GROMACS .gro file of C-alpha atoms in nm:
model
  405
    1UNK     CA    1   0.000   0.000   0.000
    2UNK     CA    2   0.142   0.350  -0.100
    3UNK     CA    3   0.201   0.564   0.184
    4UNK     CA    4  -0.022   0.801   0.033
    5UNK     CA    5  -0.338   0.621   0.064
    6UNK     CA    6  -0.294   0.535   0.410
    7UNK     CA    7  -0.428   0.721   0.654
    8UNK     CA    8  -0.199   0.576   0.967
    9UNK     CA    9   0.071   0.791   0.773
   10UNK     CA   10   0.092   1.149   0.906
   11UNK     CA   11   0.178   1.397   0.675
   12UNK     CA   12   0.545   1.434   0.801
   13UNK     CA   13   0.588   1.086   0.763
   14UNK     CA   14   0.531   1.052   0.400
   15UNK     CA   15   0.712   1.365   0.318
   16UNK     CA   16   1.021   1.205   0.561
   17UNK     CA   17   0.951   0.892   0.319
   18UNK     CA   18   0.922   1.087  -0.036
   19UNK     CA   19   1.204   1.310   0.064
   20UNK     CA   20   1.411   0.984   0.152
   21UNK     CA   21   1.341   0.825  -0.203
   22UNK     CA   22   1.502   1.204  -0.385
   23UNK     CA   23   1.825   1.160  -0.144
   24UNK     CA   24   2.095   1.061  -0.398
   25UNK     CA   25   1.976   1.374  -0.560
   26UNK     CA   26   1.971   1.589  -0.260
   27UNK     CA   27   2.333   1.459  -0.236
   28UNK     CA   28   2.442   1.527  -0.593
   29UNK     CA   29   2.277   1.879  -0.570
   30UNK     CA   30   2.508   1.991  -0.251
   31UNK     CA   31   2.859   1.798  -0.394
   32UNK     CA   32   2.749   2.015  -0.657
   33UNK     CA   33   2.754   2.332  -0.373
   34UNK     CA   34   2.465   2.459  -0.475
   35UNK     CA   35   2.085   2.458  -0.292
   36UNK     CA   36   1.763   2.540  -0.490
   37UNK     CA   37   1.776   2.922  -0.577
   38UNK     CA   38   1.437   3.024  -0.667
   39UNK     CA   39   1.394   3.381  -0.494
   40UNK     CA   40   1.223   3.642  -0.722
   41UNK     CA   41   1.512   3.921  -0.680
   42UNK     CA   42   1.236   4.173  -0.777
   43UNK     CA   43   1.048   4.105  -0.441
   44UNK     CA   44   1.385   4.170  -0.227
   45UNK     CA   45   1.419   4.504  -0.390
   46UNK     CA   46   1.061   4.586  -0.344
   47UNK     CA   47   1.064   4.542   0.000
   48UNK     CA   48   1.260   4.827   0.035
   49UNK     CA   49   0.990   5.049  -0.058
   50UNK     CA   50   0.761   4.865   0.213
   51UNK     CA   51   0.769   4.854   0.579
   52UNK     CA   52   0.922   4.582   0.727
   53UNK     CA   53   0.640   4.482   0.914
   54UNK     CA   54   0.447   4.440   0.591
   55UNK     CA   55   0.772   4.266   0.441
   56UNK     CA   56   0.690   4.001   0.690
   57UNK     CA   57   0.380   3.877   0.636
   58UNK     CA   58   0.557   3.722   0.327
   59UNK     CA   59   0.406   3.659  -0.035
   60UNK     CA   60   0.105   3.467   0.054
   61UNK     CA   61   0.054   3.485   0.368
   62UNK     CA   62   0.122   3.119   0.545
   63UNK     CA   63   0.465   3.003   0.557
   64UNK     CA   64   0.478   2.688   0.425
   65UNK     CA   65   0.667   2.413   0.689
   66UNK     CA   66   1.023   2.311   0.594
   67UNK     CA   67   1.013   2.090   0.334
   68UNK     CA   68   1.391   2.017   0.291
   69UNK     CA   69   1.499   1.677   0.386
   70UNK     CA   70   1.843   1.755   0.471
   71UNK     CA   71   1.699   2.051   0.705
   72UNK     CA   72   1.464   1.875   0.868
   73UNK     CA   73   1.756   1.633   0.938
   74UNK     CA   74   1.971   1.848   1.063
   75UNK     CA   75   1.712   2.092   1.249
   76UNK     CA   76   1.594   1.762   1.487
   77UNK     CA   77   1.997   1.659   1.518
   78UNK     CA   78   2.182   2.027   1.535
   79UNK     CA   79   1.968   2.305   1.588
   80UNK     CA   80   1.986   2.295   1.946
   81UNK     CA   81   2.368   2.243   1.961
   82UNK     CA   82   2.382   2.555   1.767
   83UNK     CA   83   2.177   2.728   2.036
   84UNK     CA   84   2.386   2.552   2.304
   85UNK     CA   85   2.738   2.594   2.129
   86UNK     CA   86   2.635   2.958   2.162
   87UNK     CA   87   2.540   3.026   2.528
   88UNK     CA   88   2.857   2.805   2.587
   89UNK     CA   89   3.054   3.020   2.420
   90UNK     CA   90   2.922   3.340   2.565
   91UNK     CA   91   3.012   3.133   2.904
   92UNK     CA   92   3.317   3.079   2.843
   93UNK     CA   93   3.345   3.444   2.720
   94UNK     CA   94   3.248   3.592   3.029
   95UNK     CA   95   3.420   3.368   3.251
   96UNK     CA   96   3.087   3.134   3.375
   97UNK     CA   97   2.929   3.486   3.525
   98UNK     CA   98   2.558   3.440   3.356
   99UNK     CA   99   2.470   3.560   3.022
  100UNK     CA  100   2.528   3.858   2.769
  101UNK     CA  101   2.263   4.121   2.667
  102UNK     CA  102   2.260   3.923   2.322
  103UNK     CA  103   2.257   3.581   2.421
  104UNK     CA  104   1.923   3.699   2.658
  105UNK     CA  105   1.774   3.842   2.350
  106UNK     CA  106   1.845   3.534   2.179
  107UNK     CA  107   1.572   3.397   2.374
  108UNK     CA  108   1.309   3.625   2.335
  109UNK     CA  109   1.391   3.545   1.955
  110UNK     CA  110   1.328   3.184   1.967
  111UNK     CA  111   1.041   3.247   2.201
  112UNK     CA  112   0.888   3.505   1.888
  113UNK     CA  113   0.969   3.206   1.666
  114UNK     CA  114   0.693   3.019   1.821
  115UNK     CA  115   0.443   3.273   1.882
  116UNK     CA  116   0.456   3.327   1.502
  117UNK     CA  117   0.269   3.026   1.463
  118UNK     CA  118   0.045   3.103   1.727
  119UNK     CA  119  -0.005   3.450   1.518
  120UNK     CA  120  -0.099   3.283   1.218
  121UNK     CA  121  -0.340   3.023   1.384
  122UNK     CA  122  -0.546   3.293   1.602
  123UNK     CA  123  -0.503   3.573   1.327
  124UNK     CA  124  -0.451   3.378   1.023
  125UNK     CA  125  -0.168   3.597   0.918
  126UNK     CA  126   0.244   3.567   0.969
  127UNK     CA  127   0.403   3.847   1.077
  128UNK     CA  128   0.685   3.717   1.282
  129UNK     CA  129   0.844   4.106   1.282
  130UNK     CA  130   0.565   4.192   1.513
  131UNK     CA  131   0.630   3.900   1.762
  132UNK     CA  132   0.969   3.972   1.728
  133UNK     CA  133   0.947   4.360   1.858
  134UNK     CA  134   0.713   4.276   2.139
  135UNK     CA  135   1.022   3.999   2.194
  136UNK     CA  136   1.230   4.270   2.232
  137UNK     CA  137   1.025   4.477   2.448
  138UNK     CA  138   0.985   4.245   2.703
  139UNK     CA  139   1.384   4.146   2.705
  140UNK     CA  140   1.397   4.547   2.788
  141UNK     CA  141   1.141   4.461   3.025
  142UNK     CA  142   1.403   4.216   3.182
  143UNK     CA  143   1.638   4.467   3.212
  144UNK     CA  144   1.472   4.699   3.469
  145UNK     CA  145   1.236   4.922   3.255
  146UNK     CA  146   0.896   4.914   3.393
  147UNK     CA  147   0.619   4.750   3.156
  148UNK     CA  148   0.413   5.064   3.120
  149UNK     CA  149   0.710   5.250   3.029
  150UNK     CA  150   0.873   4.964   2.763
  151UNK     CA  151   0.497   4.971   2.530
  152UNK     CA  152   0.308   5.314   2.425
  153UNK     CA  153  -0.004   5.379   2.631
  154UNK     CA  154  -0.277   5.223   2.411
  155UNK     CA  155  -0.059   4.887   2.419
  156UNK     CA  156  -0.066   4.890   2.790
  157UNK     CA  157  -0.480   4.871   2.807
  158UNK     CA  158  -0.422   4.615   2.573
  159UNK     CA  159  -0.114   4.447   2.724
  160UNK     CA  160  -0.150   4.562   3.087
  161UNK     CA  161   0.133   4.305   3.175
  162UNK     CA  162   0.394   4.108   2.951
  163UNK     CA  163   0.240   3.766   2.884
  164UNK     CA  164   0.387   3.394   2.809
  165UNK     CA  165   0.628   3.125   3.078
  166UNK     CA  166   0.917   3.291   2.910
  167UNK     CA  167   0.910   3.613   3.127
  168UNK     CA  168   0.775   3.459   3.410
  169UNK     CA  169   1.120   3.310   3.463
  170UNK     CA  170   1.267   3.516   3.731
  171UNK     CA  171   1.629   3.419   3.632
  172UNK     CA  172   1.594   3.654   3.312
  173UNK     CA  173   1.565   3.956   3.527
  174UNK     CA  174   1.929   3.966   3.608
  175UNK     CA  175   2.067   4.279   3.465
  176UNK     CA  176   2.300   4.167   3.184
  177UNK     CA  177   2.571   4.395   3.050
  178UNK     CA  178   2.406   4.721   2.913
  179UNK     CA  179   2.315   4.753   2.511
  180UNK     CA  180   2.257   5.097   2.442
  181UNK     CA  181   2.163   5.066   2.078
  182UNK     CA  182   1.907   4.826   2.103
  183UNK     CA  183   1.776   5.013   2.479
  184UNK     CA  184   1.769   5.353   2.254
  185UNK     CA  185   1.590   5.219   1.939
  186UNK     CA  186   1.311   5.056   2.148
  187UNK     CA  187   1.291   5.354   2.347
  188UNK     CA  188   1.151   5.497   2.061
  189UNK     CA  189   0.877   5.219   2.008
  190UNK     CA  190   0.768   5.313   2.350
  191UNK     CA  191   0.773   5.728   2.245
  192UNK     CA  192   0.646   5.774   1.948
  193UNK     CA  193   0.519   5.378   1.813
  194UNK     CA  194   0.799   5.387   1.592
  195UNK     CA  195   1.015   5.083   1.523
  196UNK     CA  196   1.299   4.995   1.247
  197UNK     CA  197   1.180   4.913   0.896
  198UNK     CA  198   1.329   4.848   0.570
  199UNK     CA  199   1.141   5.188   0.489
  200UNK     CA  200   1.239   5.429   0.782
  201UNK     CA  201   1.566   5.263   0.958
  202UNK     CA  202   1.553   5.381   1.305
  203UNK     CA  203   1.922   5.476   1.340
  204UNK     CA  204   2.249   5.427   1.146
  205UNK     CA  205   2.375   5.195   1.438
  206UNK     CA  206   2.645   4.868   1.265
  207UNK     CA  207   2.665   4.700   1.630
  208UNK     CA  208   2.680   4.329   1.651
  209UNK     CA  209   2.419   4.286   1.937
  210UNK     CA  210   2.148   4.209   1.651
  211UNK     CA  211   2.302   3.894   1.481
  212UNK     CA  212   2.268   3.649   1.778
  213UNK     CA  213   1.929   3.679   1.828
  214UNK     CA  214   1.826   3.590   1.440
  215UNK     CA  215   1.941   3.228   1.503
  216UNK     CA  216   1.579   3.112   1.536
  217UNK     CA  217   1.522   3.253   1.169
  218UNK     CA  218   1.773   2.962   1.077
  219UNK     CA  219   1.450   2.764   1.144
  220UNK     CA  220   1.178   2.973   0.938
  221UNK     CA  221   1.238   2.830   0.606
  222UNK     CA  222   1.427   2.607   0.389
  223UNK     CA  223   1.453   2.862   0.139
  224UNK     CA  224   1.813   3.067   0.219
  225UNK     CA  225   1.649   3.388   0.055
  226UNK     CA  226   1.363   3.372   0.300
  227UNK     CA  227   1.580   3.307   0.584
  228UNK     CA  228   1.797   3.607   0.486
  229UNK     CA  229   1.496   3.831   0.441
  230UNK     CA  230   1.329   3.740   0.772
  231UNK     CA  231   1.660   3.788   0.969
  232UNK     CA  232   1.761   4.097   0.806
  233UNK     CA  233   1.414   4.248   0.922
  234UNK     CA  234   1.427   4.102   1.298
  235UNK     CA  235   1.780   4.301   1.270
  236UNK     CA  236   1.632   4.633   1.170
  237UNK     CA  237   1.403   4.653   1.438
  238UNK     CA  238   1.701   4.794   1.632
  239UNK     CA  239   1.982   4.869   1.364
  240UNK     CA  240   1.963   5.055   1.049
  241UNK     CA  241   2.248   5.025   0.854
  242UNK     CA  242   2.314   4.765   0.589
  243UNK     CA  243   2.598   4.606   0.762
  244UNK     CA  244   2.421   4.522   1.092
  245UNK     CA  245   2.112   4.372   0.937
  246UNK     CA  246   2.256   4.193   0.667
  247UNK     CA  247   2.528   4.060   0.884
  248UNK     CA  248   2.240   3.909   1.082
  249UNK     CA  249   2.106   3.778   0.768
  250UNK     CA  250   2.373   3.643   0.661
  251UNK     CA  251   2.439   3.480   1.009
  252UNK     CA  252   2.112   3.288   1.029
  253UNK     CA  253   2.196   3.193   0.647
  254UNK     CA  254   2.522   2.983   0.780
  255UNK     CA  255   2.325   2.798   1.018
  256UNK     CA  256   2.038   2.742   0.781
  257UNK     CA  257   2.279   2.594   0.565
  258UNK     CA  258   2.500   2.401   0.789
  259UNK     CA  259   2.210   2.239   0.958
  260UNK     CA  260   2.075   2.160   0.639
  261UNK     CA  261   2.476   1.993   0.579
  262UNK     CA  262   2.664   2.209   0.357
  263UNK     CA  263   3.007   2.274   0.501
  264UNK     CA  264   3.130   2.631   0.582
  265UNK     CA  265   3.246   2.709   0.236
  266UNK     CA  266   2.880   2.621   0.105
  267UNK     CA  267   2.741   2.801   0.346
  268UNK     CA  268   2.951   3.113   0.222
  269UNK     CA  269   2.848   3.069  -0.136
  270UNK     CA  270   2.533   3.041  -0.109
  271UNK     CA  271   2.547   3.380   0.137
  272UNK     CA  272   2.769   3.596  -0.094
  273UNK     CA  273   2.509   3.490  -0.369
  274UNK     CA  274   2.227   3.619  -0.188
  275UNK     CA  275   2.390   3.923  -0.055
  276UNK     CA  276   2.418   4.079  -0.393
  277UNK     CA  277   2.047   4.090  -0.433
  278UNK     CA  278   2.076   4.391  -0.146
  279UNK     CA  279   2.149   4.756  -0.214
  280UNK     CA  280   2.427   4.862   0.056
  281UNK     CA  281   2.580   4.485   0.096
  282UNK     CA  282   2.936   4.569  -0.007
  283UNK     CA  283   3.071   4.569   0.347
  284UNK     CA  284   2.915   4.260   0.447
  285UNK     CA  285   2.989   4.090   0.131
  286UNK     CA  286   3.330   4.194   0.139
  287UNK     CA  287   3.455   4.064   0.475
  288UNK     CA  288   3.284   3.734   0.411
  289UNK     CA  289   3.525   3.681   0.081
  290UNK     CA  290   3.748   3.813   0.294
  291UNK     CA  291   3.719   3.566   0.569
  292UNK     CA  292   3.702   3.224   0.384
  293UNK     CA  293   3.987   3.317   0.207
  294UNK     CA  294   4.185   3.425   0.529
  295UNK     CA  295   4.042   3.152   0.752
  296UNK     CA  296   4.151   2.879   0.487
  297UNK     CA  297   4.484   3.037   0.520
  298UNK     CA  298   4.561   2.824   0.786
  299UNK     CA  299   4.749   3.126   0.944
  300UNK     CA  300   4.552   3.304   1.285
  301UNK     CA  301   4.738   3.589   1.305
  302UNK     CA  302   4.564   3.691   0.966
  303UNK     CA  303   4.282   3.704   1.100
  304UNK     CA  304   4.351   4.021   1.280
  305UNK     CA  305   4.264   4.175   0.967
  306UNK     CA  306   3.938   4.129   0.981
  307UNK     CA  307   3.859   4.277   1.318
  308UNK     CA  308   3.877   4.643   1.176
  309UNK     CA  309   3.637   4.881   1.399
  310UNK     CA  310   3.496   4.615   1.523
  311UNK     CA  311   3.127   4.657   1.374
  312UNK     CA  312   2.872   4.368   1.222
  313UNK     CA  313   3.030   4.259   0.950
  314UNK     CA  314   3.389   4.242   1.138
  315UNK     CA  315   3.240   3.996   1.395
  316UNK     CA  316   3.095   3.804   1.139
  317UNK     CA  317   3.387   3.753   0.953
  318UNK     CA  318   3.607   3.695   1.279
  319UNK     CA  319   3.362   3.406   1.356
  320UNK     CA  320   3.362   3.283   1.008
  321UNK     CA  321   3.735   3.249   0.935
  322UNK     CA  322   3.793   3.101   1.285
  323UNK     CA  323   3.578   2.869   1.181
  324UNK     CA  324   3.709   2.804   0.920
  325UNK     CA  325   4.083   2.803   1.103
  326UNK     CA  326   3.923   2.549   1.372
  327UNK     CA  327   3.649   2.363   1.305
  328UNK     CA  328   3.690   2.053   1.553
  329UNK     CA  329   3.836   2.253   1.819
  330UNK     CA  330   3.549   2.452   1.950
  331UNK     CA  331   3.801   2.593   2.269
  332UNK     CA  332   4.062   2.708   1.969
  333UNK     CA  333   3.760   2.851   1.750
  334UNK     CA  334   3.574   2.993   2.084
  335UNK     CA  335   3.865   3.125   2.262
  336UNK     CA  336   4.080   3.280   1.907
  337UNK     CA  337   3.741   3.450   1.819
  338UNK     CA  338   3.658   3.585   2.158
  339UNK     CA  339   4.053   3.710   2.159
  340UNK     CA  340   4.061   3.928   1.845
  341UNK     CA  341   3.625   4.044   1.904
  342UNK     CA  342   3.436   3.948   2.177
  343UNK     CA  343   3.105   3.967   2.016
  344UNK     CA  344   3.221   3.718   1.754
  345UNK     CA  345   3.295   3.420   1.996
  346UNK     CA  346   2.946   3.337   2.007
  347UNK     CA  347   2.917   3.331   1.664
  348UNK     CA  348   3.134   3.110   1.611
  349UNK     CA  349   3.031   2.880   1.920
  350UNK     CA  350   2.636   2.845   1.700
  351UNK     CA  351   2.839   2.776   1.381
  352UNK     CA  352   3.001   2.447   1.520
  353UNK     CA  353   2.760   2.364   1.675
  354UNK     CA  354   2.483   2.379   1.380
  355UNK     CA  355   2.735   2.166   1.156
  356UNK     CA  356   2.867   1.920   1.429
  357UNK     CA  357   2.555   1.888   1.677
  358UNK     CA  358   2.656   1.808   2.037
  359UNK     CA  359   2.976   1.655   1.997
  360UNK     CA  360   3.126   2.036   1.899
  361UNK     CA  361   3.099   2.176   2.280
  362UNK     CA  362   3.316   1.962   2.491
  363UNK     CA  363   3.111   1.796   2.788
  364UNK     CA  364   3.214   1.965   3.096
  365UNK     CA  365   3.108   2.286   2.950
  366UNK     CA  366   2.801   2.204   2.894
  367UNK     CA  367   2.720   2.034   3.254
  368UNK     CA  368   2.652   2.364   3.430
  369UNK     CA  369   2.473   2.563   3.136
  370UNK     CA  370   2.313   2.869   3.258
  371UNK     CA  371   1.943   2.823   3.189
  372UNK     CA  372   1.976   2.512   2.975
  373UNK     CA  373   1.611   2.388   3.093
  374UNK     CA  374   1.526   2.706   2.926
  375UNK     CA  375   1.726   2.711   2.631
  376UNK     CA  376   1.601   2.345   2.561
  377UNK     CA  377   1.254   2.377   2.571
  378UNK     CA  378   1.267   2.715   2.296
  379UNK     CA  379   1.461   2.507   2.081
  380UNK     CA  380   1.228   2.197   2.148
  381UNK     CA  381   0.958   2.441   2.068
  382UNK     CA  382   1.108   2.626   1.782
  383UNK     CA  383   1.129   2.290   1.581
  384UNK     CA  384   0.810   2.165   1.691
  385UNK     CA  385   0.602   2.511   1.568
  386UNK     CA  386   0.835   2.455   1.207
  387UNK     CA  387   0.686   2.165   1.170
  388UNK     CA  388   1.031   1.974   1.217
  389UNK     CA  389   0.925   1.752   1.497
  390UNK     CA  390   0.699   1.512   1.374
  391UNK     CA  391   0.594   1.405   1.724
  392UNK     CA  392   0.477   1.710   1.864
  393UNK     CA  393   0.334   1.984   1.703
  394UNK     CA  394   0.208   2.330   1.769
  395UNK     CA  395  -0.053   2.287   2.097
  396UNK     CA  396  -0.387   2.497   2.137
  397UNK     CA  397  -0.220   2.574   2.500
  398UNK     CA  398   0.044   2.753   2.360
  399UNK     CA  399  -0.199   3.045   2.312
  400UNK     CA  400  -0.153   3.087   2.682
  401UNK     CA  401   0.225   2.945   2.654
  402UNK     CA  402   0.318   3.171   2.376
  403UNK     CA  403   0.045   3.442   2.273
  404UNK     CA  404   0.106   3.643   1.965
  405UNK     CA  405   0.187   3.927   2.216
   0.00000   0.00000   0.00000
């Protein structure tokens, strides 16, 4: 009996069974180092004269779930070792004293991840740049500003209190190291009911507190255009120029494609190849080139080049190339990153972790993870709302778990 005339066969299991049957093909297609590239470059360019809140809600409204074998693959095996491989290396970075300002906002990202889906099943739209801000809101939240000061006053009567189990976690209310950009441009939300757009940027900040947080846009799609676009807008909610938001773009484009198992080189391409679709991507596109061909070197004093004035793209690159330099040794990659730019350690702690799962972070590191019953149930959540885990899916209680707001 064909799998698709029986009805004990879910839907994920017949696509895990018709993807299975294209495999040799899915191989030939990535020796080749290439992915399917069927973005309409006319829609990227558009979206520039649109909001990025309208952006969002995407061509036709649903988001399809991940239909890419190899992602699904990797997503159940190595998403959350990228997650991990991060907070590890922000850990390590900070000496074991509790987490950065981006590796908290990281959270509130995967948590907006999920309450996209919720979005769509309660409003039947997608708009995951709206979860994302109120994300963001609430991390300020976290960080000492009072509710009714973080939203404008009409959102309070709505919102008289920040809702889902995320920020009921008192643990997140440790003051983190201060981020003034992303403090300022919310601040602004809370003014005036302005927020960052492809349209009107909301400052000219190039920062590297936005990438981190896009990892859960890794997830979104299996499409690395999507994934780009998506991050890129999370990142202008609170940075404006080119080289912060497509450096976050091009961040949750590596993990996309490592978890979907191209190596780092791949993963590059495929970036560089999107990037040019983007008015204002020289500087990211630049220190990419720059840091495959640096990192493959072989050399790591080179890679002081790329730390420059230490903006987006720099930390990027820095977390590419060492990378690159070490990919089995996540202390060498972790600790060389974290040496020549802080923010990039982290970076590079996700990337080795999306393409070598668990066995990247050494053991003992991971023992003592700050908020790991935390970080594992986004991630478990993330994949689950994707449509990745073919065992659990999105729950009617996550409207009280995750609300759209």
């Amino acid at each position: 009996m064909s799998t698709a005339s029986n009805p004990a066969v879910s839907r994920d299991e017949r696509l895990v069974l018709d993807r299975l049957r294209d495999a040799p093909r899915s191989d030939e297609v990535w020796r080749a180092g290439k992915r399917r590239n069927d973005w309409d470059v006319a829609l990227i360019r558009r979206a520039f004269g649109r909001s990025s809140d309208e952006f969002c809600r995407g061509q036709s409204g649903q988001q399809p779930e991940l239909d890419d074998i190899a992602l699904i693959h990797g997503m159940r095996a190595n998403f959350g070792a990228a997650v991990r491989g991060a907070v590890v290396a922000d850990q390590v970075l900070r000496g074991g004293s509790g987490l950065s300002a981006a590796a908290q906002m990281m959270l509130f990202g995967l948590d907006s991840v999920v309450r996209a889906e919720t979005y769509y099943r309660v409003e039947h739209a997608v708009n995951p740049g709206n979860t994302a801000l109120f994300g963001l809101l609430r991390w300020r939240h976290t960080q000492g500003t009072p509710w009714s000061e973080v939203v404008p006053g009409a959102y309070v009567d709505v919102l008289p209190e920040p809702t889902g189990w995320l920020i009921k976690d008192a643990r997140l209310f440790q003051q983190r190291d201060p981020d003034p950009v992303c403090d300022a441009a919310l601040a602004v939300f809370a003014e005036r009911q302005v927020f960052g757009s492809f349209r009107r940027p909301i400052n000219d900040a190039r920062t590297p507190s936005a990438i981190l947080r896009t990892i859960g846009m890794a997830a979104w799609s299996d499409s690395p255009e999507e994934v780009l676009a998506q991050a890129a807008a999370n990142a202008l909610l609170t940075h404006g120029h080119p080289d912060a938001y497509l450096s976050a773009g091009a961040f949750a484009v590596i993990i996309n494609t490592l978890l979907a198992g191209g190596d780092l080189a791949a993963a590059s391409e495929i970036v560089l190849e999107e990037l040019v679709k983007w008015p204002g991507c020289g500087g990211v596109h630049g220190m990419i080139s720059s840091a495959g061909r640096l990192g493959r070197a072989g050399d790591p004093s080179l890679l002081r080049e790329l730390v420059g004035a230490g903006n987006a793209p720099n930390a990027l690159a820095v977390a590419i190339a060492a990378a690159h330099l070490r990919f089995t040794d996540f202390d060498g990659a972790v600790r060389l990153a974290g040496e020549l730019l802080p923010a990039s350690a982290v970076l590079v702690g996700a990337m080795l972790g999306a393409g070598r799962g668990d066995s990247a972070v050494p053991p003992q590191w991971s023992e003592d993870l700050v908020l790991r019953d935390v970080f594992d149930r986004l991630t478990a959540d993330v994949l689950a709302s994707r449509g990745v885990d073919v065992e659990r899916r999105w729950q009617q209680s996550w409207v009280h778990d995750y609300p759209s707001f």
